[in-house]
Structures are given as C-alpha cells and as structure tokens.
Amino acid sequence: MLGGGGVTGVAWEIGVLAGLADAGVDLLDADMFVGTSAGSVVAAQVTSGVPLAELYSRQLAGPGAEVAARIKLRTLVAAGLAMIGTRDDRAYRRRLGRMALAAPTGPAAERIALIASRLPVHAWPDKRLLITACDADSGEFVVFDRDGGVGLVEAVAASCAVPGVWAPVPIGERRFIDGGMRSPANADLADGAGSVVVIAPIARGGGRIARLSDQVAALRRTARVAVVMPDRAARQAIGRNVLDPARRAPAARAGKEQGLAVAEQIARVWTP
C-alpha cells in the first residue's frame, strides 16, 4: 500500500523500498500493489520492470525544469469549508470536485504529459495494480486496474490531481481528482490479504477523509500489518512543501536510511 505525499512522497517511498531491498526485504514480490496519489506514481514505477536501484538513482537527480507547486491558503480554506454541513464522505468529495473544477489551474493535458514523463512504462503491468481516484462530479470513489479500459498514465494522473492545485483529469465523459481525498493510502483495499505493508508519507485523515489508523486497525483483525511513516529525519528532509522537487533527493536519501532501519520490523510481518 503506497500512500499520497507529493513529489517528496514519491522520492521517500522509493527510498524506503530501496533501503528495505538492500536489507534483504524485497516488497516487489507482493501479489498486489495499491497506489494513491503520489503512491500511484511509485506503484506504477516499481511494477514497470525497471530495477529499483535505477528508480532510486533517478530520485537523486536535481529538479531540472520542474518548479515547485504549492497548496495555497485559499485551497486549504475551501477544503475545510467543504466539510461543513456535509453528511457523508461522498458529499464532501463532491464539494471538493466542484472546487477543483472551478479552480484556475493549468490544462489537464499538461499535467498528464508530466505524469507520463515520470513513468518509465505506460502499459499496465502483469502484477495486480490498483490505482485510486475520486469522481469530481459525483464524489464516487473509483479504483482503476488493467481490466477497466483506462490507460495507466491517465489513471495515475487522475489519482494525483490534487484539488485546487492541478486540474481534474478527464477520462471518457468523467473527470477525476486525487484518490487521497478519500483516504491517505486507502489501506482498506488490502482487506483479505495475509500480510500488508503500508508506506505512507502522510497518515492523517480526519473529518470526511478516512484515517489510516482506523483502516490499519481493521486490517489487523485478520492480517499481519506493518506501517512505515516518515521518521524525524525524513520529515526534516521532506520539508514543509511536499510539492517542491528540490526536496526530492534529500527525501529519497532519508527514505533509504529509514528503510534500512525498519527492515527487521517489516521482515517480521512480510510473507509474500
């Protein structure tokens, strides 16, 4: 389970996976991968067949032409106001969708092209891969997979479409926003698995966004579950703006160090 957390979250998650692999814990043997927002980028990358060491080394490169985005105060206020008076989580996501559709963001096509540049392979993998998103108009939670007729690039772009920051992604006649608007990692999609590892740059929920802790508690009734969240060093490396590509390399290095440090803990629950 790979959760959301911006460009620094992508880097940190890949670093954690690389550190675990160096310590002899290879999570790429998993039967299923679930990616939410930044985690969808990671999931698509690590199931692409490109060696993990290469994916990690790419995170150490500079930001290049990428510039930092930022979640503006008005977007945070609008998201908070969307919670007021909503009776259920779907109604909340509908409000977020309306806000996202009205926001002055760049064209969705540009964002899709950027996501395409981050994915080494644009075809769905043979591994079972689930990518989460939310319908901007209805608020419905949606899970994309290779059998759904949606391209991998479009699915990942939809999962990463943070409301108010990037435009909702059109797929057919529908438009989609970030899967993290339902849950930071949507860990409940692993229900029925025997062993689950959740790597989550952001764990907080609250209001109409499901808490990761609640989903993990439910999973632990029937499964062995390990959760990795940024430690103090990783939080410092990531910094305050998770959308700043200049923090990518420090986040990746901190993730690798943390992966090495937690390998024994993960190994106790991991049985692919």
Short mmCIF file of C-alpha atoms in Angstrom, two decimals:
data_model
loop_
_atom_site.label_atom_id
_atom_site.label_comp_id
_atom_site.label_asym_id
_atom_site.label_seq_id
_atom_site.Cartn_x
_atom_site.Cartn_y
_atom_site.Cartn_z
CA MET A 1 0.00 0.00 0.00
CA LEU A 2 1.61 3.22 -1.19
CA GLY A 3 0.11 6.47 0.01
CA GLY A 4 -0.02 10.09 -1.06
CA GLY A 5 2.52 12.77 -0.28
CA GLY A 6 3.58 14.87 -3.26
CA VAL A 7 6.85 14.68 -5.18
CA THR A 8 8.76 14.31 -1.94
CA GLY A 9 6.46 11.43 -1.02
CA VAL A 10 7.35 9.66 -4.27
CA ALA A 11 11.05 10.06 -3.51
CA TRP A 12 10.74 9.00 0.13
CA GLU A 13 8.67 5.91 -0.71
CA ILE A 14 11.12 4.76 -3.38
CA GLY A 15 13.93 5.37 -0.91
CA VAL A 16 12.19 3.23 1.73
CA LEU A 17 11.69 0.41 -0.78
CA ALA A 18 15.33 0.66 -1.86
CA GLY A 19 16.55 0.55 1.74
CA LEU A 20 14.37 -2.46 2.51
CA ALA A 21 15.64 -4.24 -0.59
CA ASP A 22 19.26 -3.56 0.37
CA ALA A 23 18.48 -5.11 3.76
CA GLY A 24 17.05 -8.23 2.12
CA VAL A 25 13.33 -7.38 2.33
CA ASP A 26 12.00 -7.25 -1.23
CA LEU A 27 8.47 -5.87 -1.25
CA LEU A 28 8.36 -6.01 -5.04
CA ASP A 29 7.39 -9.68 -4.67
CA ALA A 30 3.97 -8.56 -3.44
CA ASP A 31 0.88 -10.06 -5.06
CA MET A 32 -0.88 -6.69 -5.20
CA PHE A 33 0.06 -3.02 -5.18
CA VAL A 34 -2.32 -0.20 -4.29
CA GLY A 35 -1.30 3.34 -5.20
CA THR A 36 -2.93 6.55 -4.03
CA SER A 37 -1.84 9.94 -5.35
CA ALA A 38 1.98 10.01 -5.08
CA GLY A 39 1.80 6.33 -4.24
CA SER A 40 0.21 5.67 -7.63
CA VAL A 41 3.37 7.03 -9.29
CA VAL A 42 5.52 4.80 -7.11
CA ALA A 43 3.34 1.75 -7.68
CA ALA A 44 3.43 2.24 -11.46
CA GLN A 45 7.20 2.70 -11.38
CA VAL A 46 8.08 -0.29 -9.20
CA THR A 47 5.84 -2.65 -11.20
CA SER A 48 7.31 -1.46 -14.52
CA GLY A 49 10.21 -3.90 -14.61
CA VAL A 50 12.80 -1.14 -14.20
CA PRO A 51 15.28 -2.10 -11.45
CA LEU A 52 14.55 -0.47 -8.11
CA ALA A 53 18.14 0.76 -7.84
CA GLU A 54 17.66 2.69 -11.08
CA LEU A 55 14.39 4.18 -9.91
CA TYR A 56 16.10 5.28 -6.71
CA SER A 57 19.02 6.86 -8.56
CA ARG A 58 16.58 8.89 -10.65
CA GLN A 59 15.24 10.46 -7.47
CA LEU A 60 18.70 11.77 -6.66
CA ALA A 61 18.81 13.95 -9.77
CA GLY A 62 18.08 17.65 -9.41
CA PRO A 63 14.67 19.17 -10.11
CA GLY A 64 15.66 20.14 -13.65
CA ALA A 65 12.99 22.34 -15.23
CA GLU A 66 10.35 21.38 -12.66
CA VAL A 67 9.21 24.19 -10.40
CA ALA A 68 7.63 23.88 -7.00
CA ALA A 69 3.86 23.94 -6.74
CA ARG A 70 2.14 24.96 -3.54
CA ILE A 71 -1.20 24.33 -1.91
CA LYS A 72 -2.48 27.87 -1.40
CA LEU A 73 -4.24 29.07 1.72
CA ARG A 74 -7.49 29.61 -0.16
CA THR A 75 -7.43 25.98 -1.27
CA LEU A 76 -6.99 24.79 2.32
CA VAL A 77 -9.80 27.07 3.47
CA ALA A 78 -12.07 25.83 0.68
CA ALA A 79 -11.32 22.21 1.61
CA GLY A 80 -12.14 22.96 5.24
CA LEU A 81 -15.38 24.70 4.32
CA ALA A 82 -16.35 21.73 2.15
CA MET A 83 -16.57 19.62 5.30
CA ILE A 84 -19.11 21.92 6.94
CA GLY A 85 -22.61 20.62 6.66
CA THR A 86 -21.74 17.51 4.67
CA ARG A 87 -23.47 14.37 5.87
CA ASP A 88 -21.16 11.82 4.29
CA ASP A 89 -17.74 11.42 2.70
CA ARG A 90 -19.11 11.25 -0.84
CA ALA A 91 -20.86 14.61 -0.45
CA TYR A 92 -17.57 16.04 0.82
CA ARG A 93 -15.73 14.77 -2.25
CA ARG A 94 -18.44 16.24 -4.49
CA ARG A 95 -17.77 19.63 -2.94
CA LEU A 96 -14.04 19.20 -3.43
CA GLY A 97 -14.72 18.25 -7.03
CA ARG A 98 -16.71 21.43 -7.64
CA MET A 99 -13.90 23.46 -6.09
CA ALA A 100 -11.33 21.68 -8.27
CA LEU A 101 -13.34 22.22 -11.45
CA ALA A 102 -13.64 25.95 -10.72
CA ALA A 103 -10.01 26.50 -9.68
CA PRO A 104 -7.67 28.43 -12.01
CA THR A 105 -5.24 25.58 -12.65
CA GLY A 106 -3.25 24.73 -15.77
CA PRO A 107 -4.61 22.46 -18.51
CA ALA A 108 -5.09 18.81 -17.58
CA ALA A 109 -3.21 17.80 -20.73
CA GLU A 110 -0.01 19.41 -19.44
CA ARG A 111 -0.29 17.57 -16.15
CA ILE A 112 -0.95 14.26 -17.90
CA ALA A 113 2.16 14.80 -20.04
CA LEU A 114 4.25 15.44 -16.91
CA ILE A 115 2.95 12.26 -15.28
CA ALA A 116 3.77 10.35 -18.48
CA SER A 117 7.36 11.61 -18.26
CA ARG A 118 7.66 10.18 -14.73
CA LEU A 119 6.52 6.68 -15.70
CA PRO A 120 9.14 4.51 -17.39
CA VAL A 121 6.44 2.26 -18.89
CA HIS A 122 2.96 3.38 -19.96
CA ALA A 123 1.31 -0.04 -20.11
CA TRP A 124 -0.35 -1.72 -17.14
CA PRO A 125 1.93 -4.32 -15.54
CA ASP A 126 1.24 -8.03 -15.23
CA LYS A 127 1.27 -7.56 -11.45
CA ARG A 128 -2.07 -6.67 -9.90
CA LEU A 129 -2.06 -2.90 -9.59
CA LEU A 130 -4.90 -0.79 -8.20
CA ILE A 131 -4.92 2.99 -8.67
CA THR A 132 -7.37 5.11 -6.68
CA ALA A 133 -9.20 8.29 -7.65
CA CYS A 134 -12.47 10.15 -6.99
CA ASP A 135 -15.10 11.30 -9.48
CA ALA A 136 -15.09 15.11 -9.39
CA ASP A 137 -18.79 15.38 -10.21
CA SER A 138 -20.35 12.57 -8.18
CA GLY A 139 -17.79 12.14 -5.39
CA GLU A 140 -17.67 8.41 -6.13
CA PHE A 141 -14.51 6.58 -5.07
CA VAL A 142 -13.05 4.74 -8.06
CA VAL A 143 -10.37 2.05 -8.36
CA PHE A 144 -8.66 1.68 -11.75
CA ASP A 145 -6.95 -1.52 -12.87
CA ARG A 146 -5.68 -3.04 -16.11
CA ASP A 147 -9.08 -4.53 -16.93
CA GLY A 148 -11.02 -1.27 -16.72
CA GLY A 149 -10.19 0.16 -20.12
CA VAL A 150 -8.38 3.23 -18.73
CA GLY A 151 -4.76 3.93 -19.64
CA LEU A 152 -2.17 3.70 -16.89
CA VAL A 153 -0.92 7.26 -17.42
CA GLU A 154 -4.43 8.70 -17.20
CA ALA A 155 -5.22 6.62 -14.10
CA VAL A 156 -2.09 7.84 -12.32
CA ALA A 157 -2.69 11.44 -13.37
CA ALA A 158 -6.24 11.21 -12.00
CA SER A 159 -5.01 9.80 -8.71
CA CYS A 160 -2.54 12.70 -8.39
CA ALA A 161 -4.96 15.53 -9.30
CA VAL A 162 -4.86 17.48 -6.03
CA PRO A 163 -7.98 19.71 -5.94
CA GLY A 164 -7.13 23.37 -6.38
CA VAL A 165 -3.55 22.59 -7.45
CA TRP A 166 -4.00 20.59 -10.63
CA ALA A 167 -6.96 20.27 -12.94
CA PRO A 168 -9.28 17.26 -12.67
CA VAL A 169 -8.31 14.63 -15.23
CA PRO A 170 -10.89 13.82 -17.92
CA ILE A 171 -11.35 10.13 -18.69
CA GLY A 172 -14.16 9.47 -21.11
CA GLU A 173 -17.07 11.65 -20.03
CA ARG A 174 -15.97 11.75 -16.40
CA ARG A 175 -13.45 13.90 -14.53
CA PHE A 176 -11.36 12.73 -11.60
CA ILE A 177 -9.49 14.12 -8.61
CA ASP A 178 -6.93 12.80 -6.15
CA GLY A 179 -7.61 9.39 -4.58
CA GLY A 180 -6.23 10.76 -1.32
CA MET A 181 -9.43 12.74 -0.89
CA ARG A 182 -10.99 9.50 0.33
CA SER A 183 -8.05 8.22 2.42
CA PRO A 184 -4.30 8.93 2.63
CA ALA A 185 -3.49 5.36 1.50
CA ASN A 186 -6.83 3.57 1.04
CA ALA A 187 -5.36 0.69 3.01
CA ASP A 188 -8.74 -0.99 3.37
CA LEU A 189 -8.39 -2.20 -0.24
CA ALA A 190 -5.99 -4.82 1.17
CA ASP A 191 -8.83 -6.48 3.06
CA GLY A 192 -8.40 -10.25 2.77
CA ALA A 193 -4.62 -10.19 2.44
CA GLY A 194 -2.50 -12.13 4.91
CA SER A 195 0.42 -9.69 5.08
CA VAL A 196 0.18 -5.96 4.40
CA VAL A 197 2.87 -3.27 4.36
CA VAL A 198 1.67 0.32 4.24
CA ILE A 199 4.18 3.00 3.25
CA ALA A 200 2.53 6.34 3.91
CA PRO A 201 4.21 9.76 3.70
CA ILE A 202 1.01 11.29 5.08
CA ALA A 203 -1.11 9.35 7.55
CA ARG A 204 -3.52 11.93 8.88
CA GLY A 205 -7.17 11.85 7.98
CA GLY A 206 -9.98 13.49 9.83
CA GLY A 207 -13.33 14.94 9.00
CA ARG A 208 -14.60 13.18 5.90
CA ILE A 209 -11.19 11.71 4.98
CA ALA A 210 -10.73 8.23 6.45
CA ARG A 211 -7.93 7.88 8.99
CA LEU A 212 -5.15 5.47 8.09
CA SER A 213 -5.02 4.34 11.72
CA ASP A 214 -8.65 3.20 11.56
CA GLN A 215 -8.09 1.26 8.36
CA VAL A 216 -4.95 -0.38 9.74
CA ALA A 217 -6.75 -1.37 12.95
CA ALA A 218 -9.43 -3.09 10.88
CA LEU A 219 -6.83 -4.91 8.76
CA ARG A 220 -5.02 -6.16 11.86
CA ARG A 221 -8.04 -8.22 12.86
CA THR A 222 -7.15 -10.72 10.13
CA ALA A 223 -3.72 -9.80 8.76
CA ARG A 224 -0.15 -9.07 9.77
CA VAL A 225 0.32 -5.36 9.11
CA ALA A 226 3.35 -3.07 9.20
CA VAL A 227 3.18 0.68 8.67
CA VAL A 228 6.08 2.92 7.69
CA MET A 229 5.68 6.68 8.08
CA PRO A 230 8.39 9.35 7.86
CA ASP A 231 10.59 9.48 10.94
CA ARG A 232 12.02 12.71 12.28
CA ALA A 233 14.97 12.77 9.88
CA ALA A 234 12.69 12.09 6.93
CA ARG A 235 10.28 14.84 7.95
CA GLN A 236 13.16 17.29 8.09
CA ALA A 237 14.41 16.15 4.69
CA ILE A 238 10.96 16.44 3.14
CA GLY A 239 10.45 19.95 4.47
CA ARG A 240 7.24 21.93 4.60
CA ASN A 241 6.28 21.82 0.93
CA VAL A 242 5.72 18.28 -0.33
CA LEU A 243 5.31 19.65 -3.86
CA ASP A 244 8.87 21.02 -4.08
CA PRO A 245 11.03 18.92 -6.46
CA ALA A 246 14.17 20.46 -4.94
CA ARG A 247 13.46 18.32 -1.83
CA ARG A 248 13.25 15.11 -3.85
CA ALA A 249 16.86 13.95 -3.39
CA PRO A 250 17.01 14.61 0.38
CA ALA A 251 13.68 12.84 0.80
CA ALA A 252 14.88 9.81 -1.16
CA ARG A 253 18.09 9.52 0.88
CA ALA A 254 16.17 9.83 4.14
CA GLY A 255 13.74 7.17 2.93
CA LYS A 256 16.55 4.77 2.15
CA GLU A 257 18.07 5.24 5.57
CA GLN A 258 14.70 4.64 7.16
CA GLY A 259 14.12 1.55 5.03
CA LEU A 260 17.37 0.08 6.27
CA ALA A 261 16.42 0.93 9.84
CA VAL A 262 12.96 -0.68 9.77
CA ALA A 263 13.84 -3.73 7.71
CA GLU A 264 13.77 -6.12 10.66
CA GLN A 265 10.34 -4.84 11.70
CA ILE A 266 8.96 -5.27 8.18
CA ALA A 267 10.51 -8.71 7.79
CA ARG A 268 8.54 -9.95 10.81
CA VAL A 269 5.23 -9.45 9.00
CA TRP A 270 6.18 -9.87 5.38
CA THR A 271 5.44 -13.22 3.78
CA PRO A 272 4.83 -12.73 0.04
#
